[in-house]
Coordinates of C-alpha atoms in Angstrom, one line a residue:
Chain G
X1 CA 22.6 28.3 10.3
X2 CA 18.2 28.2 10.4
X3 CA 18.5 31.3 12.2
X4 CA 20.3 32.7 10.0
X5 CA 18.4 32.3 6.8
X6 CA 15.1 32.7 8.6
X7 CA 16.6 36.1 10.4
X8 CA 17.1 37.4 6.6
X9 CA 13.4 37.8 6.2
X10 CA 11.4 40.0 7.7
X11 CA 8.7 39.9 10.4
X12 CA 5.9 40.1 8.2
X13 CA 7.1 38.2 5.1
X14 CA 8.4 35.4 7.5
X15 CA 4.6 35.4 8.6
X16 CA 3.1 35.6 5.3
X17 CA 5.6 32.7 4.1
X18 CA 4.5 30.7 7.1
X19 CA 0.9 30.6 5.9
X20 CA 1.2 30.2 2.4
X21 CA 3.2 26.9 4.0
X22 CA 0.5 26.1 5.8
X23 CA -2.4 26.4 3.5
X24 CA -2.2 23.4 2.1
X25 CA -1.9 20.9 4.6
X26 CA -4.7 22.1 5.9
X27 CA -6.5 21.7 3.5
X28 CA -5.5 18.6 3.2
X29 CA -5.9 16.9 6.5
X30 CA -8.7 19.2 7.3
X31 CA -10.6 18.6 4.3
X32 CA -9.9 15.0 3.3
X33 CA -8.8 13.5 6.7
X34 CA -10.3 15.1 9.6
X35 CA -13.5 16.2 8.9
X36 CA -14.3 13.7 7.0
X37 CA -13.5 10.8 9.8
X38 CA -15.7 13.3 11.8
X39 CA -18.3 13.4 9.8
X40 CA -18.0 9.2 9.4
X41 CA -18.5 9.2 13.6
X42 CA -21.5 11.8 13.6
X43 CA -23.2 9.7 10.7
X44 CA -22.7 6.3 12.3
X45 CA -24.5 7.9 15.7
X46 CA -27.8 8.6 13.0
X47 CA -30.7 6.2 13.3
X48 CA -33.2 6.2 10.2
X49 CA -36.8 6.4 11.7
X50 CA -38.4 7.3 8.3
X51 CA -37.7 9.1 5.3
X52 CA -35.3 11.5 5.7
X53 CA -36.0 11.4 9.1
X54 CA -32.8 10.8 11.7
X55 CA -32.4 11.0 15.1
X56 CA -29.2 10.5 17.1
X57 CA -28.6 7.0 18.9
X58 CA -26.2 3.7 19.2
X59 CA -28.5 1.9 17.4
X60 CA -25.8 0.4 14.6
X61 CA -23.5 0.2 16.9
X62 CA -26.0 -2.0 19.1
X63 CA -27.3 -3.2 16.0
X64 CA -23.6 -4.9 15.1
X65 CA -23.1 -6.3 18.7
X66 CA -26.8 -7.7 18.4
X67 CA -26.2 -9.6 14.5
X68 CA -23.8 -12.4 15.3
X69 CA -22.8 -12.4 11.6
X70 CA -21.4 -8.6 12.1
X71 CA -19.2 -8.8 15.3
X72 CA -18.2 -13.1 14.0
X73 CA -17.1 -11.6 10.6
X74 CA -14.7 -8.6 12.6
X75 CA -13.3 -11.4 15.1
X76 CA -12.8 -13.9 11.5
X77 CA -11.0 -10.7 9.8
X78 CA -9.3 -9.8 12.8
X79 CA -8.1 -13.4 14.2
X80 CA -6.9 -14.4 10.6
X81 CA -5.1 -10.8 10.0
X82 CA -2.7 -11.7 12.8
X83 CA -2.6 -15.4 11.7
X84 CA -1.0 -13.8 8.1
X85 CA 1.0 -11.4 9.9
X86 CA 2.5 -14.3 12.1
X87 CA 3.0 -16.3 8.8
X88 CA 4.2 -13.3 6.8
X89 CA 7.2 -12.7 9.7
X90 CA 7.6 -16.5 10.1
X91 CA 8.6 -16.7 5.8
X92 CA 10.5 -13.6 5.3
X93 CA 12.5 -13.4 8.7
X94 CA 15.0 -15.9 7.1
X95 CA 15.1 -14.4 3.8
X96 CA 15.9 -11.2 5.2
X97 CA 18.7 -12.4 7.6
X98 CA 19.9 -14.1 4.8
X99 CA 19.9 -10.9 2.3
X100 CA 21.2 -9.0 5.4
X101 CA 23.6 -11.2 6.7
X102 CA 24.9 -14.0 5.1
X103 CA 25.3 -12.1 1.6
X104 CA 28.1 -9.3 0.5
X105 CA 28.3 -6.9 -2.3
X106 CA 26.7 -7.1 -5.7
X107 CA 24.7 -10.1 -4.8
X108 CA 23.1 -8.6 -1.3
X109 CA 22.4 -5.3 -3.5
X110 CA 20.6 -8.2 -6.6
X111 CA 18.4 -10.3 -4.0
X112 CA 17.2 -7.6 -2.2
X113 CA 16.1 -6.1 -5.3
X114 CA 14.8 -9.0 -6.7
X115 CA 13.3 -9.6 -2.6
X116 CA 11.1 -6.2 -3.8
X117 CA 10.0 -6.4 -7.8
X118 CA 7.4 -8.2 -7.4
X119 CA 5.8 -5.6 -5.3
X120 CA 5.3 -3.0 -8.3
X121 CA 3.1 -5.3 -9.8
X122 CA -0.5 -4.5 -8.8
X123 CA -2.4 -7.0 -5.9
X124 CA -4.3 -7.3 -9.0
X125 CA -2.2 -9.4 -11.1
X126 CA -0.2 -10.4 -8.3
X127 CA -4.0 -12.3 -7.7
X128 CA -4.7 -13.1 -11.0
X129 CA -1.5 -15.7 -10.9
X130 CA -2.0 -17.2 -7.1
X131 CA -6.1 -18.1 -9.2
X132 CA -4.5 -19.1 -11.8
X133 CA -2.5 -21.3 -10.0
X134 CA -5.0 -22.7 -7.6
X135 CA -8.2 -22.8 -9.5
X136 CA -9.6 -26.2 -10.5
X137 CA -8.4 -25.9 -13.6
X138 CA -4.9 -24.9 -12.1
X139 CA -1.6 -25.4 -12.2
X140 CA -1.7 -27.5 -8.6
X141 CA -4.6 -29.1 -9.6
X142 CA -3.7 -30.8 -12.7
X143 CA -0.1 -31.4 -11.4
X144 CA -1.6 -33.6 -8.6
X145 CA -3.9 -35.2 -11.4
X146 CA -0.7 -35.8 -13.9
X147 CA 1.4 -37.5 -10.8
X148 CA -1.9 -39.8 -10.2
X149 CA -2.1 -38.9 -6.1
X150 CA -5.9 -37.4 -7.1
X151 CA -8.3 -38.4 -9.4
X152 CA -10.9 -35.6 -9.5
X153 CA -9.5 -32.6 -9.8
X154 CA -9.8 -29.9 -6.5
X155 CA -10.8 -26.5 -6.2
X156 CA -8.3 -24.6 -3.6
X157 CA -10.1 -21.1 -4.4
X158 CA -12.9 -20.0 -2.3
X159 CA -11.7 -21.2 0.9
X160 CA -9.2 -19.3 4.1
X161 CA -6.6 -21.2 3.4
X162 CA -6.5 -19.4 -0.3
X163 CA -7.5 -16.3 1.5
X164 CA -4.2 -16.3 3.6
X165 CA -2.2 -17.6 1.4
X166 CA -3.1 -14.5 -0.9
X167 CA -2.7 -12.3 1.8
X168 CA 0.9 -13.5 2.9
X169 CA 2.4 -13.3 -0.5
X170 CA 0.8 -9.7 -1.2
X171 CA 2.4 -8.3 2.5
X172 CA 5.5 -10.1 1.6
X173 CA 7.3 -6.4 1.1
X174 CA 6.5 -4.9 3.6
X175 CA 7.8 -7.7 6.2
X176 CA 11.4 -8.2 4.1
X177 CA 11.9 -4.2 3.9
X178 CA 12.4 -3.3 7.4
X179 CA 13.3 -6.9 8.4
X180 CA 16.6 -6.3 6.4
X181 CA 17.3 -2.1 7.1
X182 CA 17.3 -3.8 11.1
X183 CA 19.4 -7.0 10.7
X184 CA 21.5 -4.8 8.6
X185 CA 22.5 -3.3 10.8
X186 CA 23.4 -5.7 13.4
X187 CA 27.1 -5.6 14.1
X188 CA 29.0 -9.3 13.5
X189 CA 31.0 -8.9 16.0
X190 CA 27.8 -9.4 18.9
X191 CA 26.7 -12.5 17.1
X192 CA 30.3 -13.3 17.0
X193 CA 31.1 -12.4 20.5
X194 CA 27.8 -14.5 21.5
X195 CA 28.9 -17.7 20.1
X196 CA 32.5 -17.4 21.7
X197 CA 30.3 -17.1 24.9
X198 CA 29.3 -20.9 24.4
X199 CA 25.8 -19.8 23.3
X200 CA 24.7 -21.8 19.8
X201 CA 22.7 -20.5 17.0
X202 CA 19.5 -20.8 18.9
X203 CA 20.4 -19.3 22.1
X204 CA 22.0 -16.7 20.2
X205 CA 19.4 -15.8 18.3
X206 CA 17.5 -15.2 21.0
X207 CA 19.5 -13.6 22.5
X208 CA 21.1 -11.2 20.6
X209 CA 19.4 -11.4 16.7
X210 CA 15.8 -11.3 18.3
X211 CA 16.1 -8.3 20.8
X212 CA 18.4 -6.6 18.2
X213 CA 15.6 -6.9 15.3
X214 CA 12.6 -6.2 17.4
X215 CA 12.3 -2.6 16.0
X216 CA 11.9 -3.9 12.6
X217 CA 9.7 -7.2 13.5
X218 CA 7.1 -4.2 14.9
X219 CA 7.4 -1.7 12.2
X220 CA 7.1 -4.9 10.1
X221 CA 4.1 -6.9 11.3
X222 CA 1.7 -3.3 12.2
X223 CA 1.8 -2.5 8.5
X224 CA 1.2 -6.0 7.7
X225 CA -1.2 -6.2 9.9
X226 CA -3.4 -3.1 9.0
X227 CA -2.6 -4.1 5.5
X228 CA -4.8 -7.0 5.6
X229 CA -7.4 -6.1 7.7
X230 CA -8.0 -3.4 5.4
X231 CA -7.9 -5.6 2.5
X232 CA -10.5 -6.3 0.1
X233 CA -9.3 -7.5 -3.1
X234 CA -7.6 -10.5 -2.1
X235 CA -10.7 -12.6 0.1
X236 CA -13.1 -11.1 -2.3
X237 CA -11.1 -12.8 -5.6
X238 CA -9.6 -16.0 -3.6
X239 CA -12.6 -16.6 -0.7
X240 CA -15.2 -16.5 -3.1
X241 CA -18.8 -14.7 -2.4
X242 CA -18.5 -16.0 0.9
X243 CA -15.3 -15.1 1.9
X244 CA -16.6 -12.5 5.1
X245 CA -14.3 -10.4 5.3
X246 CA -15.2 -7.0 7.6
X247 CA -14.4 -4.8 4.1
X248 CA -16.5 -6.3 2.2
X249 CA -19.3 -5.5 5.1
X250 CA -18.7 -2.6 4.5
X251 CA -18.6 -2.4 0.8
X252 CA -22.2 -4.0 1.1
X253 CA -23.6 -1.2 3.6
X254 CA -22.0 1.5 1.9
X255 CA -22.3 0.9 -2.0
X256 CA -24.7 -2.0 -2.4
X257 CA -27.8 -1.7 -0.2
X258 CA -26.7 2.1 0.8
X259 CA -27.3 1.7 4.3
X260 CA -24.5 4.5 5.0
X261 CA -25.2 5.1 8.5
X262 CA -24.8 2.2 9.1
X263 CA -22.1 1.6 7.3
X264 CA -20.1 4.1 9.2
X265 CA -20.8 2.4 12.2
X266 CA -19.0 -0.3 11.0
X267 CA -16.2 1.8 9.1
X268 CA -15.3 3.5 12.6
X269 CA -15.3 0.2 14.2
X270 CA -12.7 -0.7 12.1
X271 CA -11.0 1.9 12.1
X272 CA -11.1 1.1 16.0
X273 CA -9.8 -2.1 15.6
X274 CA -6.9 -1.6 13.9
X275 CA -6.1 1.6 15.6
X276 CA -6.3 -0.5 19.1
X277 CA -4.3 -3.6 17.8
X278 CA -1.5 -1.2 16.4
X279 CA -1.0 1.1 19.6
X280 CA -1.0 -2.3 21.6
X281 CA 1.4 -3.5 19.5
X282 CA 3.7 0.1 20.0
X283 CA 3.0 -0.1 23.4
X284 CA 4.4 -3.7 24.1
X285 CA 7.1 -3.1 22.5
X286 CA 7.7 1.1 23.5
X287 CA 8.2 2.1 20.1
X288 CA 6.2 4.7 17.9
X289 CA 4.6 6.3 15.4
X290 CA 7.1 8.7 14.2
X291 CA 9.9 6.5 14.7
X292 CA 9.0 3.1 13.0
X293 CA 7.1 5.1 9.8
X294 CA 10.5 6.9 9.1
Chain H
X1 CA 24.8 -18.0 11.4
X2 CA 26.8 -15.6 9.5
X3 CA 29.6 -16.2 7.6
X4 CA 32.7 -16.4 9.9
X5 CA 31.4 -19.2 11.9
X6 CA 31.4 -21.9 10.9
X7 CA 28.2 -23.8 9.8
X8 CA 27.6 -28.0 8.9
X9 CA 27.2 -28.2 5.5
X10 CA 23.8 -29.4 5.7
X11 CA 22.4 -26.4 7.1
X12 CA 23.9 -24.3 4.6
X13 CA 22.4 -26.4 2.0
X14 CA 19.2 -26.4 3.6
X15 CA 19.0 -22.0 4.1
X16 CA 20.1 -21.8 0.3
X17 CA 17.4 -24.2 -0.9
X18 CA 14.8 -22.1 1.2
X19 CA 15.6 -18.9 -0.3
X20 CA 15.6 -20.4 -4.2
X21 CA 12.3 -21.5 -2.8
X22 CA 11.1 -18.7 -1.6
X23 CA 12.0 -16.5 -4.9
X24 CA 10.2 -19.4 -6.8
X25 CA 6.8 -18.3 -4.6
X26 CA 7.5 -14.4 -5.3
X27 CA 8.2 -15.0 -8.7
X28 CA 5.2 -17.8 -9.8
X29 CA 2.8 -15.9 -9.8
X30 CA 3.8 -13.3 -12.2
X31 CA 5.3 -15.9 -14.4
X32 CA 2.3 -18.2 -14.5
X33 CA 0.1 -14.8 -15.1
X34 CA 2.3 -13.6 -17.7
X35 CA 2.4 -17.1 -19.6
X36 CA -1.1 -17.5 -20.1
X37 CA -1.6 -14.5 -22.1
X38 CA -0.2 -17.0 -24.8
X39 CA -2.7 -19.9 -25.0
X40 CA -5.0 -20.1 -27.1
X41 CA -7.8 -21.1 -24.7
X42 CA -11.3 -19.2 -23.9
X43 CA -9.6 -19.3 -19.7
X44 CA -7.1 -18.4 -18.6
X45 CA -6.8 -21.5 -17.2
X46 CA -4.9 -25.2 -17.9
X47 CA -4.3 -27.6 -20.1
X48 CA -2.4 -25.8 -22.4
X49 CA -4.5 -26.3 -25.8
X50 CA -1.0 -23.9 -28.2
X51 CA 1.1 -20.3 -28.2
X52 CA -1.6 -17.6 -29.8
X53 CA -0.8 -14.0 -29.9
X54 CA -4.7 -13.6 -30.2
X55 CA -4.5 -12.1 -26.4
X56 CA -3.3 -9.1 -28.1
X57 CA -3.6 -9.2 -31.5
X58 CA -7.5 -10.7 -33.1
X59 CA -10.5 -8.5 -33.7
X60 CA -12.0 -11.4 -34.6
X61 CA -13.9 -13.9 -32.3
X62 CA -11.6 -13.6 -30.0
X63 CA -11.2 -9.8 -28.6
X64 CA -7.2 -9.3 -28.4
X65 CA -6.9 -6.3 -26.0
X66 CA -5.5 -3.5 -29.0
X67 CA -9.5 -4.1 -29.7
X68 CA -11.0 -4.5 -26.2
X69 CA -11.7 -0.8 -26.8
X70 CA -13.5 -1.0 -22.7
X71 CA -10.4 -2.7 -21.3
X72 CA -7.7 0.2 -23.2
X73 CA -10.4 3.5 -22.1
X74 CA -10.2 2.0 -18.6
X75 CA -6.1 2.1 -18.7
X76 CA -6.4 5.7 -20.3
X77 CA -8.5 6.9 -16.9
X78 CA -6.6 5.4 -14.7
X79 CA -3.5 7.5 -16.8
X80 CA -5.7 10.4 -16.4
X81 CA -6.4 10.3 -12.6
X82 CA -2.7 9.0 -11.8
X83 CA -1.1 12.2 -14.2
X84 CA -3.4 14.0 -11.7
X85 CA -2.9 12.6 -8.1
X86 CA 0.7 12.1 -9.5
X87 CA 0.9 16.5 -9.7
X88 CA -0.9 17.4 -6.4
X89 CA 1.5 15.2 -4.4
X90 CA 3.9 16.0 -5.6
X91 CA 3.4 19.7 -5.3
X92 CA 1.8 19.8 -2.0
X93 CA 4.5 17.1 -0.9
X94 CA 6.7 19.8 -1.4
X95 CA 5.4 22.4 0.1
X96 CA 4.9 20.1 3.1
X97 CA 8.3 19.3 2.9
X98 CA 9.7 23.0 3.5
X99 CA 7.1 23.3 6.0
X100 CA 8.4 20.2 7.8
X101 CA 11.7 21.3 7.4
X102 CA 11.9 24.8 7.5
X103 CA 9.6 26.6 9.0
X104 CA 9.4 27.1 12.9
X105 CA 5.7 27.1 14.9
X106 CA 4.1 25.6 17.8
X107 CA 2.3 22.5 17.3
X108 CA 5.1 21.3 14.6
X109 CA 5.6 17.8 15.9
X110 CA 1.8 17.0 16.7
X111 CA 1.2 18.3 12.4
X112 CA 3.7 16.0 11.8
X113 CA 2.1 13.3 13.4
X114 CA -0.9 14.5 11.8
X115 CA 1.1 14.0 8.4
X116 CA 1.3 10.4 9.4
X117 CA -2.4 9.5 10.0
X118 CA -3.4 8.5 6.3
X119 CA -1.0 6.0 6.7
X120 CA -2.7 4.0 9.3
X121 CA -6.1 4.6 7.8
X122 CA -7.5 1.3 5.8
X123 CA -8.0 2.8 2.6
X124 CA -11.9 1.0 2.5
X125 CA -11.8 3.9 5.2
X126 CA -10.3 6.6 3.4
X127 CA -12.7 6.0 0.8
X128 CA -16.5 5.9 2.5
X129 CA -15.4 9.0 4.4
X130 CA -14.8 10.9 1.6
X131 CA -17.6 9.7 0.3
X132 CA -20.0 10.7 2.6
X133 CA -18.3 13.6 3.6
X134 CA -18.7 15.1 -0.1
X135 CA -21.8 13.9 -0.9
X136 CA -23.4 15.8 2.7
X137 CA -21.4 19.2 1.2
X138 CA -23.4 18.4 -1.9
X139 CA -26.4 17.7 -0.4
X140 CA -25.5 21.3 1.9
X141 CA -25.4 23.4 -1.7
X142 CA -28.0 21.9 -3.5
X143 CA -30.3 23.0 -0.2
X144 CA -29.4 25.7 1.3
X145 CA -27.5 27.7 -2.4
X146 CA -29.0 25.6 -5.2
X147 CA -25.7 24.3 -6.5
X148 CA -24.9 21.4 -8.0
X149 CA -21.5 20.5 -7.9
X150 CA -20.4 17.1 -10.0
X151 CA -17.1 16.5 -9.1
X152 CA -18.4 15.9 -5.0
X153 CA -20.9 12.9 -6.0
X154 CA -18.3 9.6 -7.2
X155 CA -16.7 9.8 -10.1
X156 CA -13.0 11.2 -11.1
X157 CA -12.1 14.3 -9.2
X158 CA -13.4 12.2 -6.4
X159 CA -11.5 9.4 -7.0
X160 CA -8.3 11.9 -7.4
X161 CA -8.8 13.2 -4.5
X162 CA -9.4 10.0 -2.5
X163 CA -5.8 8.8 -3.9
X164 CA -4.2 12.2 -3.0
X165 CA -5.2 11.8 1.0
X166 CA -2.7 9.6 1.8
X167 CA -0.1 9.3 -1.3
X168 CA 0.3 13.2 -0.5
X169 CA 1.9 11.7 2.9
X170 CA 4.4 9.3 1.2
X171 CA 5.5 12.3 -0.9
X172 CA 6.1 14.5 1.6
X173 CA 8.7 11.9 3.4
X174 CA 11.0 11.0 0.2
X175 CA 11.1 14.9 -0.6
X176 CA 11.5 16.3 3.0
X177 CA 13.9 13.6 4.0
X178 CA 16.2 15.2 1.0
X179 CA 15.4 18.6 1.8
X180 CA 16.9 17.3 5.4
X181 CA 20.5 17.0 4.2
X182 CA 20.2 20.0 2.0
X183 CA 22.9 23.0 3.2
X184 CA 21.7 25.6 4.0
X185 CA 24.9 27.8 3.0
X186 CA 24.2 27.3 -0.3
X187 CA 21.4 28.5 -0.3
X188 CA 22.6 32.3 1.8
X189 CA 25.0 31.7 -1.1
X190 CA 22.8 33.1 -4.1
X191 CA 21.2 35.3 -2.0
X192 CA 24.5 37.1 -1.3
X193 CA 25.3 37.0 -4.6
X194 CA 21.9 38.9 -5.5
X195 CA 19.4 36.2 -5.9
X196 CA 15.9 36.5 -4.5
X197 CA 14.4 33.9 -2.0
X198 CA 11.8 32.4 -4.1
X199 CA 15.1 32.8 -7.6
X200 CA 17.4 31.1 -4.8
X201 CA 14.7 28.1 -4.0
X202 CA 14.2 27.8 -8.0
X203 CA 18.1 27.6 -9.0
X204 CA 19.9 26.2 -5.8
X205 CA 17.3 24.1 -3.3
X206 CA 14.6 22.5 -6.6
X207 CA 17.7 22.0 -8.4
X208 CA 19.6 19.6 -5.4
X209 CA 15.5 18.3 -5.1
X210 CA 15.3 17.1 -8.6
X211 CA 16.2 13.0 -7.7
X212 CA 13.7 13.4 -4.8
X213 CA 10.7 14.5 -7.1
X214 CA 11.0 12.5 -9.7
X215 CA 11.8 9.5 -7.0
X216 CA 8.2 10.6 -4.7
X217 CA 6.2 11.6 -8.9
X218 CA 7.5 7.9 -9.9
X219 CA 6.3 6.3 -6.3
X220 CA 3.1 8.7 -6.7
X221 CA 2.3 7.6 -9.9
X222 CA 2.7 3.6 -9.0
X223 CA 0.6 4.0 -5.8
X224 CA -2.3 5.6 -7.7
X225 CA -2.5 3.3 -10.7
X226 CA -2.7 0.5 -8.7
X227 CA -5.0 1.8 -6.3
X228 CA -7.8 -0.4 -5.5
X229 CA -9.6 -0.3 -1.8
X230 CA -9.8 3.5 -1.9
X231 CA -10.8 3.9 -5.6
X232 CA -13.2 1.4 -5.1
X233 CA -15.4 3.5 -2.5
X234 CA -15.5 6.6 -4.7
X235 CA -15.9 5.1 -8.7
X236 CA -18.3 6.2 -10.6
X237 CA -19.6 5.4 -14.2
X238 CA -16.0 5.7 -15.7
X239 CA -14.0 2.8 -14.1
X240 CA -10.2 2.6 -13.9
X241 CA -8.6 -0.1 -15.2
X242 CA -7.9 -1.8 -11.7
X243 CA -12.1 -1.5 -11.1
X244 CA -12.6 -3.4 -14.8
X245 CA -10.1 -5.9 -14.2
X246 CA -11.2 -6.7 -10.6
X247 CA -14.7 -7.1 -11.8
X248 CA -13.7 -9.1 -14.9
X249 CA -11.6 -11.5 -13.1
X250 CA -14.4 -11.7 -10.4
X251 CA -17.0 -12.5 -13.1
X252 CA -14.2 -14.8 -15.3
X253 CA -12.5 -14.0 -17.6
X254 CA -10.3 -14.6 -20.8
X255 CA -6.5 -14.4 -21.0
X256 CA -7.2 -10.7 -22.6
X257 CA -6.6 -9.6 -18.9
X258 CA -3.4 -11.6 -19.0
X259 CA -1.9 -10.0 -21.9
X260 CA -2.5 -6.4 -20.4
X261 CA -1.3 -7.5 -17.3
X262 CA 2.2 -8.9 -19.2
X263 CA 2.4 -5.6 -20.9
X264 CA 2.0 -3.5 -17.3
X265 CA 4.3 -5.7 -15.7
X266 CA 7.1 -4.8 -18.4
X267 CA 5.8 -1.3 -17.9
X268 CA 6.4 -1.1 -14.3
X269 CA 9.3 -2.9 -13.8
X270 CA 10.9 -0.3 -16.2
X271 CA 9.5 2.3 -13.4
X272 CA 10.5 -0.4 -10.9
X273 CA 14.4 -0.1 -12.4
X274 CA 14.3 4.1 -13.0
X275 CA 13.7 4.6 -9.5
X276 CA 16.1 2.1 -8.2
X277 CA 18.5 4.0 -10.7
X278 CA 17.6 8.1 -9.6
X279 CA 17.6 7.0 -6.0
X280 CA 20.7 4.8 -6.2
X281 CA 22.4 8.3 -7.6
X282 CA 21.1 10.2 -4.8
X283 CA 22.8 7.9 -2.3
X284 CA 26.3 7.7 -4.0
X285 CA 25.8 11.7 -4.2
X286 CA 24.8 12.2 -0.5
X287 CA 28.1 9.9 0.3
X288 CA 30.1 11.5 -2.1

């Protein structure tokens, strides 16, 4: 059918339409993605030796590994991102399973839509909500105070726990959707067969449900991890002045200190870390980026 | 653990409670933001000092939302940016969809993989890479030709390009998913009936795509309006609403931000339901 449709076009005409269709994609990817990233890498190899005087070298990277605050921040950001991803998965899985397998018909679609709705609201507004809940004059502190559990107001903002709470909350959608999709495709008869063969809730979960859900788990974890690692808003607002998130270091280098060479090196290291972990995740589970994203 | 397998009463109740707690957790922050828009206090926090509409309408002493020019202007800026990003993303996304679904050429699967890259690059990195690239280009043009192009310096045109660079991927995916379901026989019928190629696409294919085009437009608009990471790196003196609200929240704000948030939440909920309606219709049509 495809051949039939294209056969109606004369050859030069077909070439022309192909070029016209290719042009926007090539301009977009070339000028906004590929060239800027090549340039970013080139800039990261520039060492400033005087005003408008540069030479090529690895000093920006050497400085990253020499200054413990830099590499500690990257490790810390990666570790907290992995923790946030794991927590998101743990919280989301039972919910996704409930929506996909325990409910039917209207209640099912209603609950699914309800689970997605908060994420149409911008991250900024959701984070504002957590600030009002967690701050010293906020809901939790006041509630504990009036219950007599604490005697002084407590500040729950400005620590790692607050950052994690915000990141987990903000990532929930990207875990729930792939999990519901994949669990929805699990045939109930497989679960029943598991029980018929003498399995209990735990073994059925381990031997049947989780293996089946693996592609969704991987897809969700990759997206959540990347969004968390690259997040700048939530750590800045919930973690306070010294959130020590790596994206903030990049922002500081570029916008505040105007040290673009070092900032580029940091940006590249973040990109490398993120790609490396995504790649490892894909390899470990034998998935490919193209199938995960569809 | 499916309805057809009997479970203990305690397990069922426990599971249901977990689900209720989860949804409370999901909606609590949003409810809190909305409620505190009406608190008669200088700060969006407890204690509750009574109900007021000051944070929407007051123009004496307290500045309510509808008299806060800075905040209102930033909403206007965001709308401008979002319209630009939406138009660009839907047009290029549609062309990309035709390229991916109709054209045959070597390197097609590589091109598709490259189109997915922007989704796996952190927004901050997209922002800084475009920032330094456009500055380099601008400096080069200035040094060599003496040309000054302000659009290449931090500002709204760069913000539009930065957001477009990854939002167009999503538009492409949405539109090509719909185009894949299109039956080419319909287009051939139009050709047989004397339509030119472009007429056939315009009168047959594009109407078929319209639910996906609307869907892609709504998603692009919302993603642009809410974008923070990429925007933060490319913004100039005119701040879109996310940047403005961020600064205000970080430095301590009055509940006027809550008032704006409440309005945005209502508008976005309407958008979300609209999209749900169009995608629901799309699914029914394709199964029918």
